[in-house]
Amino acid sequence: MNHQDQTQKSRKALFTFLKSSIAILTTLFLACSSGHTQQTQKESRIPVKVATAIEKDVPVQINTIGHVEAFSSVSVKSQVAGELAHVYFKEGQMVRNGELMFVIDPRPFEAALKQAEANLARDIAQMKKAEVDARRYTDLLKKGIVSKQDYDQFITNLEVLRSIVKADKAAVENAKLQLEYCYIRSPITGRIGELLVDQGNVVKDKDTVLAVINQTKPIYVKFSVPEQELPSIRKYMATGDLRVEARVPSDESHKATGHLSFINNEVDSETGTITLKALFPNEDEYLWPGQFVDVTLTLTTQPNAVVVPSQSIQTGQEGYHVFIVKPDLTVEPRPVVLGTSTNHNETVIVKGIHPGEKVVIEGQLQLAPGIKVEITNSPEGDIQSRGNREEHTY
């Protein structure tokens, strides 16, 4: 082989090598470019959490803060002055209507009663003697032995004695009443509070408060609502009792149920609210006088309402809207008309959303129309299970 042929053969081999290398590099470049594009597209999706709009019966409710008041409250005072001789209860215990609570030293009143009874007995004896003499004076008058003037004077004295006897009887009754006042009994059934006067102290009549009794079964919860709610409350109250629930803020596991019993006869012009009261049986004494409680007044039930989590609601220049996740995982801002909010951080949608549509509940700040999203939770199972758990509370 001459030198020229060898040179051509070397050039041909080099060309083939370069051609193969270029093909391999091109393939690698295209593969890397395709992978980078897919990764970029994937990274451009906005991670969000969503929930599914559901349809269920929703109560129409008013939520506010209330104050617990005793059904009745009595300040126990003595109606007679004297030494507090005995105390027959323990602070904080339940007392029954008519149960003995205090005794004021009865000895001075017992002595006064005996004296009044003695005066009555003396004057009755004098009256009876005068009545016998009156019959004898009547016979003497007929016989002309005594004058008419003497007879009239004697009859007048008899009438005076009769009046004295009546006064004595009244004095005896008053002495008995004063003695009865020494034994102070509970006027209601309720729970007694702190003992305000210790045994052995001298108390004044109708002045010193000995203790306070609060009737806690049943019990009232007093609360106020905006005056704009009054027409609806009166409307639904006319159809039957309105249910009211009260819950101590620190105890979410328990609630008391009662009914609306009172609407005040005027609106407070300073606050624009009206005062209501609800009556609770309170057999377990869950509610305690003086407590502040969360109050829920249920007016009616709205059937087949579309409900979404309240955190999905956004506010814009044109009003309220939510972001809907469409089947192709792009988002669409949807204007909505809101209804009432429930006790479970959910809001009724009057217009704008259909049951089954997915709404964004987290990640809205990065969204715009048409942007693709990546759902990071399981809305179907989560919202359905949450709906099942809460269904019994309505």
Coordinates of C-alpha atoms in Angstrom, one line a residue:
M1 CA 0.0 0.0 0.0
N2 CA 1.5 3.3 -1.0
H3 CA 1.5 6.4 1.1
Q4 CA -1.4 8.1 -0.6
D5 CA -3.8 5.2 0.0
Q6 CA -2.8 5.0 3.7
T7 CA -3.5 8.7 4.1
Q8 CA -7.0 8.4 2.7
K9 CA -7.8 5.4 4.9
S10 CA -6.8 7.3 8.0
R11 CA -8.9 10.3 7.0
K12 CA -11.9 8.0 6.5
A13 CA -11.6 6.4 9.9
L14 CA -11.2 9.8 11.6
F15 CA -14.4 11.1 9.8
T16 CA -16.4 8.0 11.0
F17 CA -15.2 8.5 14.6
L18 CA -16.2 12.2 14.6
K19 CA -19.6 11.4 13.1
S20 CA -20.3 8.8 15.8
S21 CA -19.1 11.1 18.6
I22 CA -21.4 13.9 17.3
A23 CA -24.3 11.5 17.3
I24 CA -23.7 10.4 20.8
L25 CA -23.3 13.9 22.1
T26 CA -26.4 15.0 20.4
T27 CA -28.4 12.2 22.0
L28 CA -27.0 13.0 25.4
F29 CA -27.8 16.7 25.0
L30 CA -31.4 16.0 23.9
A31 CA -31.9 13.6 26.8
C32 CA -30.5 16.1 29.3
S33 CA -32.6 18.9 27.8
S34 CA -35.8 16.8 28.0
G35 CA -35.1 15.8 31.6
H36 CA -34.4 19.4 32.6
T37 CA -37.6 20.5 30.9
Q38 CA -39.7 17.9 32.7
Q39 CA -38.1 18.8 36.0
T40 CA -38.7 22.5 35.4
Q41 CA -42.3 21.9 34.6
K42 CA -42.7 19.8 37.7
E43 CA -41.0 22.3 39.9
S44 CA -43.2 25.1 38.5
R45 CA -46.3 23.5 40.0
I46 CA -47.5 25.3 43.3
P47 CA -48.0 22.9 46.2
V48 CA -51.5 23.4 47.8
K49 CA -53.9 21.7 50.1
V50 CA -57.5 21.3 49.0
A51 CA -60.8 20.3 50.4
T52 CA -64.0 19.1 48.7
A53 CA -67.2 21.1 48.8
I54 CA -69.9 19.0 50.4
E55 CA -73.6 19.2 50.7
K56 CA -75.4 18.7 54.1
D57 CA -78.0 20.2 56.4
V58 CA -76.6 23.2 58.3
P59 CA -78.2 24.9 61.3
V60 CA -78.7 28.6 61.1
Q61 CA -77.1 29.9 64.3
I62 CA -76.1 33.0 66.2
N63 CA -72.9 32.7 68.3
T64 CA -72.2 35.1 71.1
I65 CA -70.9 35.3 74.7
G66 CA -73.3 34.8 77.7
H67 CA -73.3 35.3 81.4
V68 CA -74.7 32.7 83.8
E69 CA -77.3 33.9 86.3
A70 CA -79.0 32.1 89.1
F71 CA -82.7 31.4 88.5
S72 CA -83.4 33.1 91.8
S73 CA -81.0 34.6 94.4
V74 CA -81.9 35.3 98.1
S75 CA -79.9 37.3 100.6
V76 CA -80.8 35.7 104.0
K77 CA -81.3 38.3 106.7
S78 CA -82.7 38.1 110.3
Q79 CA -86.0 39.7 111.0
V80 CA -85.2 40.0 114.7
A81 CA -82.1 41.4 116.4
G82 CA -80.1 39.1 118.7
E83 CA -77.2 36.8 119.1
L84 CA -76.6 34.2 116.3
A85 CA -76.8 31.1 118.4
H86 CA -76.6 28.2 115.9
V87 CA -75.6 27.6 112.3
Y88 CA -77.0 24.4 110.7
F89 CA -75.3 24.2 107.4
K90 CA -71.8 24.0 105.7
E91 CA -70.7 26.6 103.3
G92 CA -71.4 25.7 99.7
Q93 CA -73.9 22.9 100.4
M94 CA -77.3 22.4 98.8
V95 CA -80.2 23.5 101.1
R96 CA -83.9 22.6 100.7
N97 CA -86.9 24.9 100.9
G98 CA -87.9 25.2 104.6
E99 CA -84.7 23.7 105.9
L100 CA -83.4 25.2 109.2
M101 CA -80.3 27.3 108.6
F102 CA -79.8 29.7 111.6
V103 CA -81.2 30.2 115.1
I104 CA -81.2 33.6 116.8
D105 CA -81.1 33.2 120.6
P106 CA -84.8 32.6 121.3
R107 CA -84.8 33.1 125.1
P108 CA -85.7 36.9 125.1
F109 CA -88.6 36.1 122.7
E110 CA -89.8 33.1 124.7
A111 CA -90.0 35.4 127.8
A112 CA -91.8 38.1 125.8
L113 CA -94.3 35.5 124.7
K114 CA -94.9 34.3 128.2
Q115 CA -95.5 37.8 129.4
A116 CA -98.0 38.5 126.6
E117 CA -99.8 35.3 127.3
A118 CA -100.0 36.2 131.0
N119 CA -101.4 39.7 130.2
L120 CA -104.0 38.0 128.0
A121 CA -105.0 35.6 130.7
R122 CA -105.3 38.4 133.3
D123 CA -107.4 40.6 131.0
I124 CA -109.7 37.7 130.0
A125 CA -110.4 37.0 133.6
Q126 CA -111.3 40.7 134.2
M127 CA -113.5 40.7 131.1
K128 CA -115.3 37.6 132.2
K129 CA -116.0 39.1 135.6
A130 CA -117.2 42.3 134.0
E131 CA -119.6 40.3 131.8
V132 CA -121.1 38.6 134.8
D133 CA -121.5 42.0 136.6
A134 CA -123.1 43.4 133.4
R135 CA -125.8 40.8 133.5
R136 CA -126.5 41.6 137.3
Y137 CA -126.5 45.4 136.5
T138 CA -129.1 44.8 133.8
D139 CA -131.5 43.2 136.4
L140 CA -130.8 46.0 138.9
L141 CA -131.5 48.6 136.2
K142 CA -134.9 47.0 135.5
K143 CA -135.7 47.1 139.2
G144 CA -134.7 50.7 139.4
I145 CA -131.9 50.0 141.9
V146 CA -129.1 51.6 139.8
S147 CA -129.3 54.6 137.6
K148 CA -129.0 54.5 133.8
Q149 CA -125.8 56.6 134.0
D150 CA -124.1 54.1 136.3
Y151 CA -125.2 51.3 134.0
D152 CA -123.9 52.9 130.9
Q153 CA -120.5 53.6 132.5
F154 CA -120.2 49.9 133.5
I155 CA -121.1 48.7 130.0
T156 CA -118.4 51.1 128.6
N157 CA -115.8 49.6 131.0
L158 CA -116.8 46.2 129.8
E159 CA -116.2 47.2 126.1
V160 CA -112.8 48.6 127.1
L161 CA -111.9 45.3 128.7
R162 CA -113.0 43.5 125.6
S163 CA -110.8 45.7 123.4
I164 CA -107.9 45.1 125.8
V165 CA -108.3 41.4 125.4
K166 CA -108.2 41.7 121.6
A167 CA -105.0 43.8 121.9
D168 CA -103.5 41.1 124.2
K169 CA -104.4 38.4 121.7
A170 CA -102.6 40.4 119.0
A171 CA -99.6 40.9 121.2
V172 CA -99.5 37.1 121.8
E173 CA -99.6 36.5 118.1
N174 CA -96.8 39.0 117.5
A175 CA -94.7 37.5 120.2
K176 CA -95.2 34.0 118.7
L177 CA -94.2 35.5 115.3
Q178 CA -91.0 37.1 116.7
L179 CA -90.1 33.8 118.4
E180 CA -90.7 32.0 115.0
Y181 CA -88.4 34.5 113.3
C182 CA -85.6 33.3 115.6
Y183 CA -85.5 30.1 113.5
I184 CA -84.4 31.1 110.0
R185 CA -85.3 28.6 107.3
S186 CA -84.3 28.5 103.6
P187 CA -86.9 30.2 101.5
I188 CA -85.9 28.3 98.3
T189 CA -84.0 25.2 97.3
G190 CA -80.6 26.1 96.1
R191 CA -76.9 26.2 96.9
I192 CA -75.8 28.3 99.8
G193 CA -72.6 30.4 99.6
E194 CA -70.2 31.7 102.1
L195 CA -71.2 32.2 105.8
L196 CA -71.1 36.0 106.2
V197 CA -71.7 36.2 110.0
D198 CA -70.0 33.8 112.4
Q199 CA -71.9 32.1 115.2
G200 CA -71.9 34.2 118.4
N201 CA -72.2 37.6 116.7
V202 CA -75.1 39.9 117.4
V203 CA -77.1 40.7 114.3
K204 CA -79.5 43.5 113.5
D205 CA -82.9 42.9 112.3
K206 CA -83.4 43.4 108.5
D207 CA -79.9 44.8 108.2
T208 CA -77.2 42.0 108.3
V209 CA -76.9 39.6 105.4
L210 CA -76.1 36.1 106.9
A211 CA -75.7 34.2 103.6
V212 CA -76.8 34.2 100.0
I213 CA -78.6 31.3 98.4
N214 CA -78.6 30.8 94.6
Q215 CA -81.0 28.5 92.9
T216 CA -79.0 26.7 90.2
K217 CA -81.6 24.1 89.0
P218 CA -82.8 25.5 86.7
I219 CA -80.5 28.4 85.7
Y220 CA -80.4 31.3 83.3
V221 CA -77.8 32.3 80.7
K222 CA -78.1 36.0 79.8
F223 CA -76.7 37.2 76.5
S224 CA -77.1 40.0 73.9
V225 CA -77.4 39.9 70.1
P226 CA -77.3 42.7 67.5
E227 CA -80.7 44.3 67.0
Q228 CA -80.6 43.2 63.3
E229 CA -81.2 39.6 64.5
L230 CA -84.4 40.4 66.3
P231 CA -86.8 39.9 63.5
S232 CA -85.5 36.4 62.7
I233 CA -85.4 35.4 66.4
R234 CA -89.0 36.5 66.9
K235 CA -90.1 34.8 63.6
Y236 CA -88.7 31.4 64.5
M237 CA -89.6 31.7 68.2
A238 CA -93.2 32.0 67.2
T239 CA -93.0 28.6 65.6
G240 CA -91.7 26.8 68.8
D241 CA -88.9 26.8 71.4
L242 CA -85.5 27.8 70.1
R243 CA -82.6 25.6 71.2
V244 CA -79.7 27.3 73.0
E245 CA -76.4 25.7 73.7
A246 CA -73.9 26.9 76.3
R247 CA -70.3 25.7 76.6
V248 CA -67.6 26.7 79.1
P249 CA -64.7 27.9 76.9
S250 CA -62.2 25.6 78.7
D251 CA -64.4 22.5 78.3
E252 CA -65.0 21.7 74.6
S253 CA -66.1 18.2 75.4
H254 CA -69.4 19.2 77.1
K255 CA -72.2 21.5 76.5
A256 CA -75.6 22.3 78.2
T257 CA -78.8 22.5 76.2
G258 CA -81.7 24.8 77.0
H259 CA -84.3 27.0 75.3
L260 CA -84.8 30.7 74.7
S261 CA -87.2 32.0 77.4
F262 CA -87.0 35.8 77.4
I263 CA -86.6 38.7 75.0
N264 CA -86.1 42.1 76.5
N265 CA -88.8 44.7 75.7
E266 CA -86.4 47.3 74.3
V267 CA -83.1 47.6 72.4
D268 CA -80.1 49.1 74.1
S269 CA -79.7 52.4 72.2
E270 CA -76.0 52.7 73.2
T271 CA -74.9 49.3 72.0
G272 CA -77.5 48.4 69.4
T273 CA -78.1 45.1 71.0
I274 CA -81.0 43.3 72.7
T275 CA -80.8 41.2 75.8
L276 CA -82.1 37.6 75.8
K277 CA -82.2 34.8 78.4
A278 CA -82.1 31.1 78.0
L279 CA -83.3 28.6 80.6
F280 CA -81.3 25.5 81.3
P281 CA -82.4 22.5 83.5
N282 CA -78.8 22.3 84.8
E283 CA -79.4 19.1 86.7
D284 CA -75.6 18.3 86.7
E285 CA -74.8 21.9 87.7
Y286 CA -72.5 22.3 84.7
L287 CA -73.4 26.0 84.6
W288 CA -72.4 28.1 87.6
P289 CA -73.7 31.6 88.5
G290 CA -71.2 34.2 87.4
Q291 CA -69.6 32.2 84.6
F292 CA -69.0 33.5 81.1
V293 CA -69.9 30.9 78.5
D294 CA -70.0 30.5 74.7
V295 CA -73.6 30.6 73.5
T296 CA -75.1 29.2 70.3
L297 CA -78.7 30.1 69.5
T298 CA -80.1 27.8 66.7
L299 CA -82.9 29.5 64.7
T300 CA -83.6 26.8 62.1
T301 CA -81.9 24.3 59.8
Q302 CA -80.9 25.0 56.2
P303 CA -81.2 21.7 54.2
N304 CA -78.8 20.6 51.4
A305 CA -76.4 23.5 51.9
V306 CA -73.1 23.6 50.1
V307 CA -70.3 24.0 52.6
V308 CA -66.6 24.7 52.3
P309 CA -63.9 25.3 55.0
S310 CA -63.8 28.9 56.0
Q311 CA -60.0 29.2 55.3
S312 CA -60.7 28.7 51.6
I313 CA -62.6 32.1 51.4
Q314 CA -60.5 34.9 50.0
T315 CA -61.3 38.6 49.9
G316 CA -60.5 40.7 46.8
Q317 CA -61.4 44.0 45.3
E318 CA -64.6 42.5 43.8
G319 CA -65.7 40.7 46.9
Y320 CA -65.3 37.1 48.1
H321 CA -63.8 34.3 46.0
V322 CA -62.2 30.9 46.3
F323 CA -59.7 29.1 44.1
I324 CA -61.2 26.0 42.4
V325 CA -58.8 23.2 41.3
K326 CA -60.0 21.9 37.9
P327 CA -59.4 18.3 36.7
D328 CA -56.3 19.4 34.7
L329 CA -54.8 20.7 38.1
T330 CA -55.0 24.3 37.0
V331 CA -56.7 26.8 39.3
E332 CA -59.6 29.2 38.7
P333 CA -60.7 32.0 41.0
R334 CA -64.4 31.7 41.5
P335 CA -66.6 34.6 43.0
V336 CA -68.9 33.3 45.7
V337 CA -71.9 34.5 47.7
L338 CA -71.5 33.6 51.4
G339 CA -74.1 32.3 53.7
T340 CA -73.7 31.6 57.4
S341 CA -70.7 30.3 59.2
T342 CA -71.0 27.1 61.3
N343 CA -69.4 26.2 64.6
H344 CA -66.9 24.0 62.8
N345 CA -65.0 26.6 60.8
E346 CA -67.1 26.0 57.8
T347 CA -69.0 28.5 55.6
V348 CA -72.2 28.0 53.6
I349 CA -71.8 29.0 50.0
V350 CA -75.1 30.4 48.6
K351 CA -73.8 30.8 45.1
G352 CA -70.7 30.0 43.1
I353 CA -69.7 26.4 44.0
H354 CA -71.2 23.0 43.4
P355 CA -70.8 19.9 45.6
G356 CA -67.8 17.9 44.8
E357 CA -65.6 20.7 43.5
K358 CA -62.2 21.1 45.1
V359 CA -61.3 24.3 46.8
V360 CA -57.8 25.5 47.9
I361 CA -57.5 25.8 51.6
E362 CA -53.8 26.4 51.9
G363 CA -51.3 28.1 49.5
Q364 CA -53.6 30.7 47.9
L365 CA -51.0 33.5 48.1
Q366 CA -48.9 32.0 45.2
L367 CA -51.9 31.4 42.9
A368 CA -53.1 33.1 39.8
P369 CA -55.6 32.0 37.1
G370 CA -54.3 29.1 35.0
I371 CA -51.4 28.2 37.3
K372 CA -50.9 24.4 37.7
V373 CA -50.8 23.1 41.3
E374 CA -49.7 20.0 43.1
I375 CA -52.2 18.7 45.7
T376 CA -50.3 17.7 48.8
N377 CA -53.2 16.2 50.9
S378 CA -56.0 13.7 50.3
P379 CA -59.1 15.9 50.2
E380 CA -61.6 13.1 49.4
G381 CA -60.9 10.9 52.5
D382 CA -60.1 13.8 54.7
I383 CA -63.2 16.0 54.1
Q384 CA -65.5 13.0 54.0
S385 CA -64.3 11.7 57.3
R386 CA -64.5 15.2 58.8
G387 CA -68.0 15.5 57.6
N388 CA -69.0 12.2 59.1
R389 CA -67.5 13.1 62.4
E390 CA -69.3 16.4 62.6
E391 CA -72.7 15.3 61.3
H392 CA -74.0 14.3 64.7
T393 CA -73.4 17.8 66.1
Y394 CA -76.0 19.6 63.9

